[in-house]
PDB file of C-alpha atoms and ligand atoms in Angstrom:
ATOM      1  CA  MET M   1      -2.422  26.535 -17.212  1.00  0.00           C
ATOM      2  CA  SER M   2      -1.956  28.226 -14.244  1.00  0.00           C
ATOM      3  CA  ASN M   3      -3.942  26.342 -11.294  1.00  0.00           C
ATOM      4  CA  ILE M   4      -3.499  22.722 -12.538  1.00  0.00           C
ATOM      5  CA  VAL M   5      -2.273  20.816  -9.337  1.00  0.00           C
ATOM      6  CA  TRP M   6      -0.586  17.781 -10.339  1.00  0.00           C
ATOM      7  CA  HIS M   7       0.070  15.713  -7.533  1.00  0.00           C
ATOM      8  CA  GLN M   8      -3.093  15.202  -6.394  1.00  0.00           C
ATOM      9  CA  LYS M   9      -4.293  11.529  -5.789  1.00  0.00           C
ATOM     10  CA  LEU M  10      -7.039  10.629  -7.470  1.00  0.00           C
ATOM     11  CA  ASP M  11     -10.077   9.173  -4.684  1.00  0.00           C
ATOM     12  CA  LYS M  12     -11.255   5.886  -6.316  1.00  0.00           C
ATOM     13  CA  GLU M  13     -14.523   7.330  -6.997  1.00  0.00           C
ATOM     14  CA  TYR M  14     -13.581   9.225  -9.242  1.00  0.00           C
ATOM     15  CA  ARG M  15     -11.717   7.132 -11.384  1.00  0.00           C
ATOM     16  CA  LEU M  16     -14.569   4.684 -10.505  1.00  0.00           C
ATOM     17  CA  ASP M  17     -16.644   6.862 -12.426  1.00  0.00           C
ATOM     18  CA  LYS M  18     -14.565   8.554 -15.699  1.00  0.00           C
ATOM     19  CA  THR M  19     -13.255   4.950 -16.400  1.00  0.00           C
ATOM     20  CA  ARG M  20     -15.925   2.407 -15.230  1.00  0.00           C
ATOM     21  CA  SER M  21     -13.332  -0.104 -14.929  1.00  0.00           C
ATOM     22  CA  ARG M  22     -14.418  -1.093 -10.733  1.00  0.00           C
ATOM     23  CA  GLY M  23     -10.930  -3.277  -9.677  1.00  0.00           C
ATOM     24  CA  PHE M  24     -10.787  -6.499  -7.520  1.00  0.00           C
ATOM     25  CA  VAL M  25      -9.019  -8.872  -6.971  1.00  0.00           C
ATOM     26  CA  ILE M  26      -9.184 -12.868  -7.897  1.00  0.00           C
ATOM     27  CA  TRP M  27      -6.910 -15.007  -6.017  1.00  0.00           C
ATOM     28  CA  PHE M  28      -6.453 -18.713  -6.184  1.00  0.00           C
ATOM     29  CA  THR M  29      -4.603 -20.593  -2.816  1.00  0.00           C
ATOM     30  CA  GLY M  30      -4.261 -24.656  -3.860  1.00  0.00           C
ATOM     31  CA  LEU M  31      -1.548 -27.134  -3.944  1.00  0.00           C
ATOM     32  CA  SER M  32       1.328 -27.106  -6.246  1.00  0.00           C
ATOM     33  CA  ALA M  33      -0.426 -29.214  -9.350  1.00  0.00           C
ATOM     34  CA  SER M  34      -4.288 -28.241  -7.899  1.00  0.00           C
ATOM     35  CA  GLY M  35      -5.557 -26.668 -10.774  1.00  0.00           C
ATOM     36  CA  LYS M  36      -4.641 -22.591 -10.191  1.00  0.00           C
ATOM     37  CA  SER M  37      -2.822 -21.099 -12.870  1.00  0.00           C
ATOM     38  CA  THR M  38      -5.229 -23.413 -15.897  1.00  0.00           C
ATOM     39  CA  ILE M  39      -7.542 -22.000 -14.479  1.00  0.00           C
ATOM     40  CA  ALA M  40      -7.306 -18.401 -13.944  1.00  0.00           C
ATOM     41  CA  SER M  41      -5.331 -17.884 -17.452  1.00  0.00           C
ATOM     42  CA  PHE M  42      -8.743 -19.233 -18.515  1.00  0.00           C
ATOM     43  CA  ILE M  43     -10.500 -17.013 -16.765  1.00  0.00           C
ATOM     44  CA  GLU M  44      -8.343 -14.280 -17.487  1.00  0.00           C
ATOM     45  CA  LYS M  45      -9.140 -14.649 -21.313  1.00  0.00           C
ATOM     46  CA  LYS M  46     -12.288 -14.523 -20.864  1.00  0.00           C
ATOM     47  CA  LEU M  47     -12.586 -11.198 -19.175  1.00  0.00           C
ATOM     48  CA  ILE M  48     -10.248  -9.796 -21.991  1.00  0.00           C
ATOM     49  CA  ASP M  49     -12.475 -11.464 -24.153  1.00  0.00           C
ATOM     50  CA  SER M  50     -15.320  -9.201 -23.314  1.00  0.00           C
ATOM     51  CA  GLY M  51     -13.434  -5.882 -23.003  1.00  0.00           C
ATOM     52  CA  ARG M  52     -12.825  -6.073 -19.459  1.00  0.00           C
ATOM     53  CA  MET M  53      -9.153  -5.102 -17.630  1.00  0.00           C
ATOM     54  CA  ALA M  54      -8.038  -7.943 -16.246  1.00  0.00           C
ATOM     55  CA  TYR M  55      -3.946  -9.164 -15.617  1.00  0.00           C
ATOM     56  CA  LEU M  56      -3.114 -12.502 -14.084  1.00  0.00           C
ATOM     57  CA  LEU M  57      -0.236 -11.989 -11.725  1.00  0.00           C
ATOM     58  CA  ASP M  58       1.576 -15.494 -11.340  1.00  0.00           C
ATOM     59  CA  GLY M  59       3.453 -17.014  -8.473  1.00  0.00           C
ATOM     60  CA  ASP M  60       5.684 -19.031 -10.879  1.00  0.00           C
ATOM     61  CA  ASN M  61       6.453 -15.883 -13.301  1.00  0.00           C
ATOM     62  CA  VAL M  62       6.885 -12.800 -10.245  1.00  0.00           C
ATOM     63  CA  ARG M  63      10.457 -14.918  -8.869  1.00  0.00           C
ATOM     64  CA  HIS M  64      12.056 -14.415 -12.236  1.00  0.00           C
ATOM     65  CA  GLY M  65      11.662 -10.565 -11.999  1.00  0.00           C
ATOM     66  CA  LEU M  66       9.711  -8.461  -8.806  1.00  0.00           C
ATOM     67  CA  CYS M  67      10.314 -11.224  -6.716  1.00  0.00           C
ATOM     68  CA  SER M  68      14.120 -12.784  -7.756  1.00  0.00           C
ATOM     69  CA  ASP M  69      15.504 -12.137  -4.297  1.00  0.00           C
ATOM     70  CA  LEU M  70      13.613 -13.828  -2.749  1.00  0.00           C
ATOM     71  CA  GLU M  71      13.836 -17.940  -1.898  1.00  0.00           C
ATOM     72  CA  PHE M  72      12.141 -20.804  -0.642  1.00  0.00           C
ATOM     73  CA  SER M  73      12.381 -20.152   2.409  1.00  0.00           C
ATOM     74  CA  GLU M  74       9.268 -19.194   4.383  1.00  0.00           C
ATOM     75  CA  GLU M  75      10.244 -15.671   5.241  1.00  0.00           C
ATOM     76  CA  ASP M  76      10.830 -16.114   1.513  1.00  0.00           C
ATOM     77  CA  ARG M  77       7.356 -17.604   0.314  1.00  0.00           C
ATOM     78  CA  ALA M  78       6.342 -15.035   3.293  1.00  0.00           C
ATOM     79  CA  GLU M  79       7.923 -12.282   1.489  1.00  0.00           C
ATOM     80  CA  ASN M  80       6.880 -12.998  -1.856  1.00  0.00           C
ATOM     81  CA  ILE M  81       2.918 -13.068  -1.357  1.00  0.00           C
ATOM     82  CA  ARG M  82       3.240  -9.710   0.883  1.00  0.00           C
ATOM     83  CA  ARG M  83       5.108  -8.164  -2.841  1.00  0.00           C
ATOM     84  CA  LEU M  84       1.916 -10.145  -4.283  1.00  0.00           C
ATOM     85  CA  ALA M  85      -0.594  -9.153  -2.205  1.00  0.00           C
ATOM     86  CA  GLU M  86       0.869  -5.074  -2.911  1.00  0.00           C
ATOM     87  CA  VAL M  87       1.098  -5.259  -5.878  1.00  0.00           C
ATOM     88  CA  ALA M  88      -2.107  -6.524  -6.256  1.00  0.00           C
ATOM     89  CA  ALA M  89      -3.651  -4.033  -4.602  1.00  0.00           C
ATOM     90  CA  LEU M  90      -2.699  -1.310  -7.117  1.00  0.00           C
ATOM     91  CA  PHE M  91      -3.826  -2.688  -9.013  1.00  0.00           C
ATOM     92  CA  GLU M  92      -7.190  -2.878  -7.840  1.00  0.00           C
ATOM     93  CA  ASP M  93      -7.162   0.356  -6.937  1.00  0.00           C
ATOM     94  CA  CYS M  94      -6.368   1.527 -10.531  1.00  0.00           C
ATOM     95  CA  GLY M  95      -9.061  -0.707 -11.715  1.00  0.00           C
ATOM     96  CA  VAL M  96      -7.856  -3.545 -12.858  1.00  0.00           C
ATOM     97  CA  ILE M  97      -9.552  -6.954 -12.393  1.00  0.00           C
ATOM     98  CA  VAL M  98      -6.368  -8.618 -10.891  1.00  0.00           C
ATOM     99  CA  LEU M  99      -5.779 -13.031 -11.247  1.00  0.00           C
ATOM    100  CA  VAL M 100      -2.999 -14.209  -9.101  1.00  0.00           C
ATOM    101  CA  SER M 101      -2.301 -17.820  -9.216  1.00  0.00           C
ATOM    102  CA  ALA M 102      -0.070 -18.516  -5.779  1.00  0.00           C
ATOM    103  CA  ILE M 103       0.232 -21.976  -3.962  1.00  0.00           C
ATOM    104  CA  THR M 104      -0.434 -19.284  -0.687  1.00  0.00           C
ATOM    105  CA  PRO M 105      -0.012 -22.309   1.448  1.00  0.00           C
ATOM    106  CA  LEU M 106      -0.478 -20.771   5.376  1.00  0.00           C
ATOM    107  CA  GLU M 107      -3.787 -18.968   6.505  1.00  0.00           C
ATOM    108  CA  ASP M 108      -1.601 -16.411   7.677  1.00  0.00           C
ATOM    109  CA  MET M 109      -0.498 -15.445   4.386  1.00  0.00           C
ATOM    110  CA  ARG M 110      -3.827 -15.096   3.476  1.00  0.00           C
ATOM    111  CA  LYS M 111      -5.453 -13.030   6.130  1.00  0.00           C
ATOM    112  CA  LEU M 112      -2.375 -10.663   5.651  1.00  0.00           C
ATOM    113  CA  ILE M 113      -4.214 -10.436   1.570  1.00  0.00           C
ATOM    114  CA  ARG M 114      -8.099  -9.943   3.496  1.00  0.00           C
ATOM    115  CA  SER M 115      -5.703  -6.787   4.760  1.00  0.00           C
ATOM    116  CA  LYS M 116      -4.247  -5.594   1.855  1.00  0.00           C
ATOM    117  CA  VAL M 117      -6.906  -5.724  -0.460  1.00  0.00           C
ATOM    118  CA  GLU M 118     -10.456  -3.562  -0.537  1.00  0.00           C
ATOM    119  CA  HIS M 119     -12.306  -6.615  -2.591  1.00  0.00           C
ATOM    120  CA  LEU M 120     -11.067  -9.697  -2.851  1.00  0.00           C
ATOM    121  CA  ILE M 121     -12.394 -13.251  -3.635  1.00  0.00           C
ATOM    122  CA  MET M 122     -10.833 -15.940  -2.421  1.00  0.00           C
ATOM    123  CA  VAL M 123     -10.681 -19.203  -4.315  1.00  0.00           C
ATOM    124  CA  TYR M 124     -10.040 -22.283  -2.698  1.00  0.00           C
ATOM    125  CA  VAL M 125      -8.103 -24.073  -6.067  1.00  0.00           C
ATOM    126  CA  LYS M 126      -8.931 -27.947  -3.857  1.00  0.00           C
ATOM    127  CA  ALA M 127      -7.036 -30.829  -5.211  1.00  0.00           C
ATOM    128  CA  SER M 128      -5.978 -33.561  -3.859  1.00  0.00           C
ATOM    129  CA  LEU M 129      -2.267 -34.816  -2.680  1.00  0.00           C
ATOM    130  CA  ASP M 130      -2.597 -38.009  -4.770  1.00  0.00           C
ATOM    131  CA  THR M 131      -4.270 -36.341  -7.856  1.00  0.00           C
ATOM    132  CA  CYS M 132      -1.620 -33.373  -7.721  1.00  0.00           C
ATOM    133  CA  ILE M 133       0.979 -35.792  -7.474  1.00  0.00           C
ATOM    134  CA  LYS M 134      -0.799 -38.082 -10.426  1.00  0.00           C
ATOM    135  CA  ARG M 135      -0.828 -34.795 -13.121  1.00  0.00           C
ATOM    136  CA  ASP M 136       2.378 -33.190 -12.216  1.00  0.00           C
ATOM    137  CA  PRO M 137       3.074 -30.889 -14.855  1.00  0.00           C
ATOM    138  CA  LYS M 138       6.478 -29.869 -14.253  1.00  0.00           C
ATOM    139  CA  GLY M 139       7.663 -33.450 -12.623  1.00  0.00           C
ATOM    140  CA  LEU M 140       8.545 -31.392  -9.399  1.00  0.00           C
ATOM    141  CA  TYR M 141       6.649 -33.883  -7.075  1.00  0.00           C
ATOM    142  CA  GLU M 142       8.881 -36.346  -8.288  1.00  0.00           C
ATOM    143  CA  LYS M 143      12.159 -34.342  -7.248  1.00  0.00           C
ATOM    144  CA  ALA M 144      10.797 -33.243  -4.067  1.00  0.00           C
ATOM    145  CA  LEU M 145       9.676 -37.056  -3.222  1.00  0.00           C
ATOM    146  CA  LYS M 146      12.909 -38.581  -4.323  1.00  0.00           C
ATOM    147  CA  GLY M 147      14.276 -36.072  -1.908  1.00  0.00           C
ATOM    148  CA  GLU M 148      15.698 -33.791  -4.873  1.00  0.00           C
ATOM    149  CA  ILE M 149      14.298 -30.624  -3.575  1.00  0.00           C
ATOM    150  CA  LYS M 150      13.726 -29.427  -0.342  1.00  0.00           C
ATOM    151  CA  GLY M 151      10.594 -27.938   1.056  1.00  0.00           C
ATOM    152  CA  TYR M 152       8.252 -28.690  -1.329  1.00  0.00           C
ATOM    153  CA  THR M 153       4.679 -27.746  -0.938  1.00  0.00           C
ATOM    154  CA  GLY M 154       2.433 -30.459   0.529  1.00  0.00           C
ATOM    155  CA  ILE M 155       5.903 -32.828   0.569  1.00  0.00           C
ATOM    156  CA  ASP M 156       8.097 -31.479   3.667  1.00  0.00           C
ATOM    157  CA  SER M 157       6.578 -27.986   3.751  1.00  0.00           C
ATOM    158  CA  PRO M 158       3.002 -27.526   5.029  1.00  0.00           C
ATOM    159  CA  PHE M 159      -0.302 -26.005   3.100  1.00  0.00           C
ATOM    160  CA  GLU M 160      -2.591 -25.495   5.252  1.00  0.00           C
ATOM    161  CA  GLU M 161      -6.260 -26.175   4.473  1.00  0.00           C
ATOM    162  CA  PRO M 162      -8.267 -22.661   3.787  1.00  0.00           C
ATOM    163  CA  GLN M 163     -10.634 -21.454   6.427  1.00  0.00           C
ATOM    164  CA  ASP M 164     -11.808 -18.605   5.316  1.00  0.00           C
ATOM    165  CA  TYR M 165     -12.423 -19.295   1.890  1.00  0.00           C
ATOM    166  CA  ASP M 166     -14.788 -17.359  -0.641  1.00  0.00           C
ATOM    167  CA  LEU M 167     -14.939 -20.286  -3.973  1.00  0.00           C
ATOM    168  CA  ILE M 168     -14.138 -23.831  -3.633  1.00  0.00           C
ATOM    169  CA  LEU M 169     -13.093 -25.116  -7.214  1.00  0.00           C
ATOM    170  CA  ASP M 170     -12.677 -29.704  -6.151  1.00  0.00           C
ATOM    171  CA  THR M 171     -10.334 -30.204  -9.999  1.00  0.00           C
ATOM    172  CA  ASP M 172     -10.678 -33.914  -8.422  1.00  0.00           C
ATOM    173  CA  LYS M 173     -14.268 -33.492  -9.008  1.00  0.00           C
ATOM    174  CA  TYR M 174     -15.527 -31.219 -11.854  1.00  0.00           C
ATOM    175  CA  ASP M 175     -13.402 -30.921 -14.652  1.00  0.00           C
ATOM    176  CA  ILE M 176     -12.082 -26.996 -15.865  1.00  0.00           C
ATOM    177  CA  MET M 177     -14.860 -26.019 -17.428  1.00  0.00           C
ATOM    178  CA  ALA M 178     -17.291 -26.868 -15.178  1.00  0.00           C
ATOM    179  CA  CYS M 179     -14.568 -25.008 -12.561  1.00  0.00           C
ATOM    180  CA  ALA M 180     -14.478 -21.722 -14.896  1.00  0.00           C
ATOM    181  CA  ASP M 181     -17.928 -21.498 -15.141  1.00  0.00           C
ATOM    182  CA  LYS M 182     -18.430 -21.758 -11.072  1.00  0.00           C
ATOM    183  CA  LEU M 183     -15.791 -18.924 -11.164  1.00  0.00           C
ATOM    184  CA  LEU M 184     -17.738 -16.825 -13.992  1.00  0.00           C
ATOM    185  CA  GLU M 185     -20.900 -16.994 -12.203  1.00  0.00           C
ATOM    186  CA  TYR M 186     -19.556 -16.091  -8.969  1.00  0.00           C
ATOM    187  CA  ILE M 187     -17.760 -12.438 -10.440  1.00  0.00           C
ATOM    188  CA  GLN M 188     -21.008 -12.002 -12.476  1.00  0.00           C
ATOM    189  CA  GLY M 189     -22.658 -10.965  -8.929  1.00  0.00           C
ATOM    190  CA  VAL M 190     -19.693  -8.864  -7.783  1.00  0.00           C
ATOM    191  CA  MET M 191     -18.604  -7.097 -11.685  1.00  0.00           C
TER     192      MET M 191
HETATM  193  P1  ADP L   1      -1.164 -25.134 -10.369  1.00  0.00           P
HETATM  194  O1  ADP L   1      -1.033 -23.654 -11.265  1.00  0.00           O
HETATM  195  O2  ADP L   1      -1.905 -25.254  -9.483  1.00  0.00           O
HETATM  196  O3  ADP L   1      -0.143 -25.460  -9.735  1.00  0.00           O
HETATM  197  P2  ADP L   1      -1.366 -25.946 -12.646  1.00  0.00           P
HETATM  198  O4  ADP L   1      -2.964 -25.660 -13.734  1.00  0.00           O
HETATM  199  O5  ADP L   1      -0.741 -25.223 -13.367  1.00  0.00           O
HETATM  200  O6  ADP L   1      -1.623 -25.993 -11.424  1.00  0.00           O
HETATM  201  O7  ADP L   1      -1.536 -27.708 -13.302  1.00  0.00           O
HETATM  202  C1  ADP L   1      -2.304 -28.234 -12.811  1.00  0.00           C
HETATM  203  C2  ADP L   1      -2.642 -29.656 -13.800  1.00  0.00           C
HETATM  204  O8  ADP L   1      -4.048 -30.031 -14.078  1.00  0.00           O
HETATM  205  C3  ADP L   1      -3.081 -28.946 -15.486  1.00  0.00           C
HETATM  206  O9  ADP L   1      -2.182 -29.882 -16.405  1.00  0.00           O
HETATM  207  C4  ADP L   1      -4.081 -29.278 -15.631  1.00  0.00           C
HETATM  208  O10 ADP L   1      -4.623 -29.455 -17.343  1.00  0.00           O
HETATM  209  C5  ADP L   1      -4.536 -30.385 -14.746  1.00  0.00           C
HETATM  210  N1  ADP L   1      -5.960 -30.471 -14.290  1.00  0.00           N
HETATM  211  C6  ADP L   1      -6.787 -31.207 -14.529  1.00  0.00           C
HETATM  212  N2  ADP L   1      -8.179 -30.913 -14.040  1.00  0.00           N
HETATM  213  C7  ADP L   1      -7.951 -30.094 -14.073  1.00  0.00           C
HETATM  214  C8  ADP L   1      -9.536 -28.900 -13.179  1.00  0.00           C
HETATM  215  N3  ADP L   1     -10.335 -29.938 -13.002  1.00  0.00           N
HETATM  216  N4  ADP L   1      -8.998 -27.971 -13.235  1.00  0.00           N
HETATM  217  C9  ADP L   1      -7.911 -27.435 -13.456  1.00  0.00           C
HETATM  218  N5  ADP L   1      -6.919 -28.164 -13.742  1.00  0.00           N
HETATM  219  C10 ADP L   1      -6.917 -29.383 -14.182  1.00  0.00           C
END
C-alpha cells in the first residue's frame, strides 16, 4: 500500500492501451426535425449492439438536467452548446463514442466544438425548412408559425448553413437506413 499515488491523471494512451476503447464525438447539427435524433439513436444502438461504448447526448434531454437553468436566448443557447461540448470531450477522453444531437445553429458554436473535442465528426443533417415544417413531429413549427413560440430556429431565429462539416446526410433525398449506412461506413474508417 505504501507507494501508491492516487491523484495521478491517467494518460490517454495508457487508458486506450488498457481499455482498447477509443473515444470520439459524432456531432449532429441541423434544423429541428431534420432527423438528427432519429439517426443518432439508430447509430447508438448499432454501436452498442456491436459491443462499443456509445452514448447519446440529446440536446432536448440535457435541458431537463445539465442545462435546466438555461432558456432560449442567444447567450443561453451558446452556453447550452458549450456545456454539451465540454461533457462530450470528457466522455471522449474516457473512451466513449459520444453522439450529440443538437441543432447547433451558428458557425461560431461549431467552431467552439472543434476547439474542445479532439476527434470530431461533424455531421450536417440536412433537410429543407419546408420538409421540416411538414414533418413537425412535436408540433413546434406549427406553434412557431402561429407566433405562439418565439425565437424558433429556422422561423424567427437563424440557422447558419454549416460550412465546415465532415459528412452531410441529406434526409430530403435519402431515407433513414441510407443515411445511417452512410454514417456507419464513414465511422468504420475512423474506429
Ligand atoms: P431532430 O432530432 O433533427 O429534431 P427527429 O429525428 O426528432 O429530428 O425527427 C425527424 C423526423 O423525420 C422523424 O419523425 C423521422 O422519422 C422523420 N424522417 C423522415 N426521413 C428521415 C430521414 N431520412 N432521416 C431521419 N429522419 C427522417
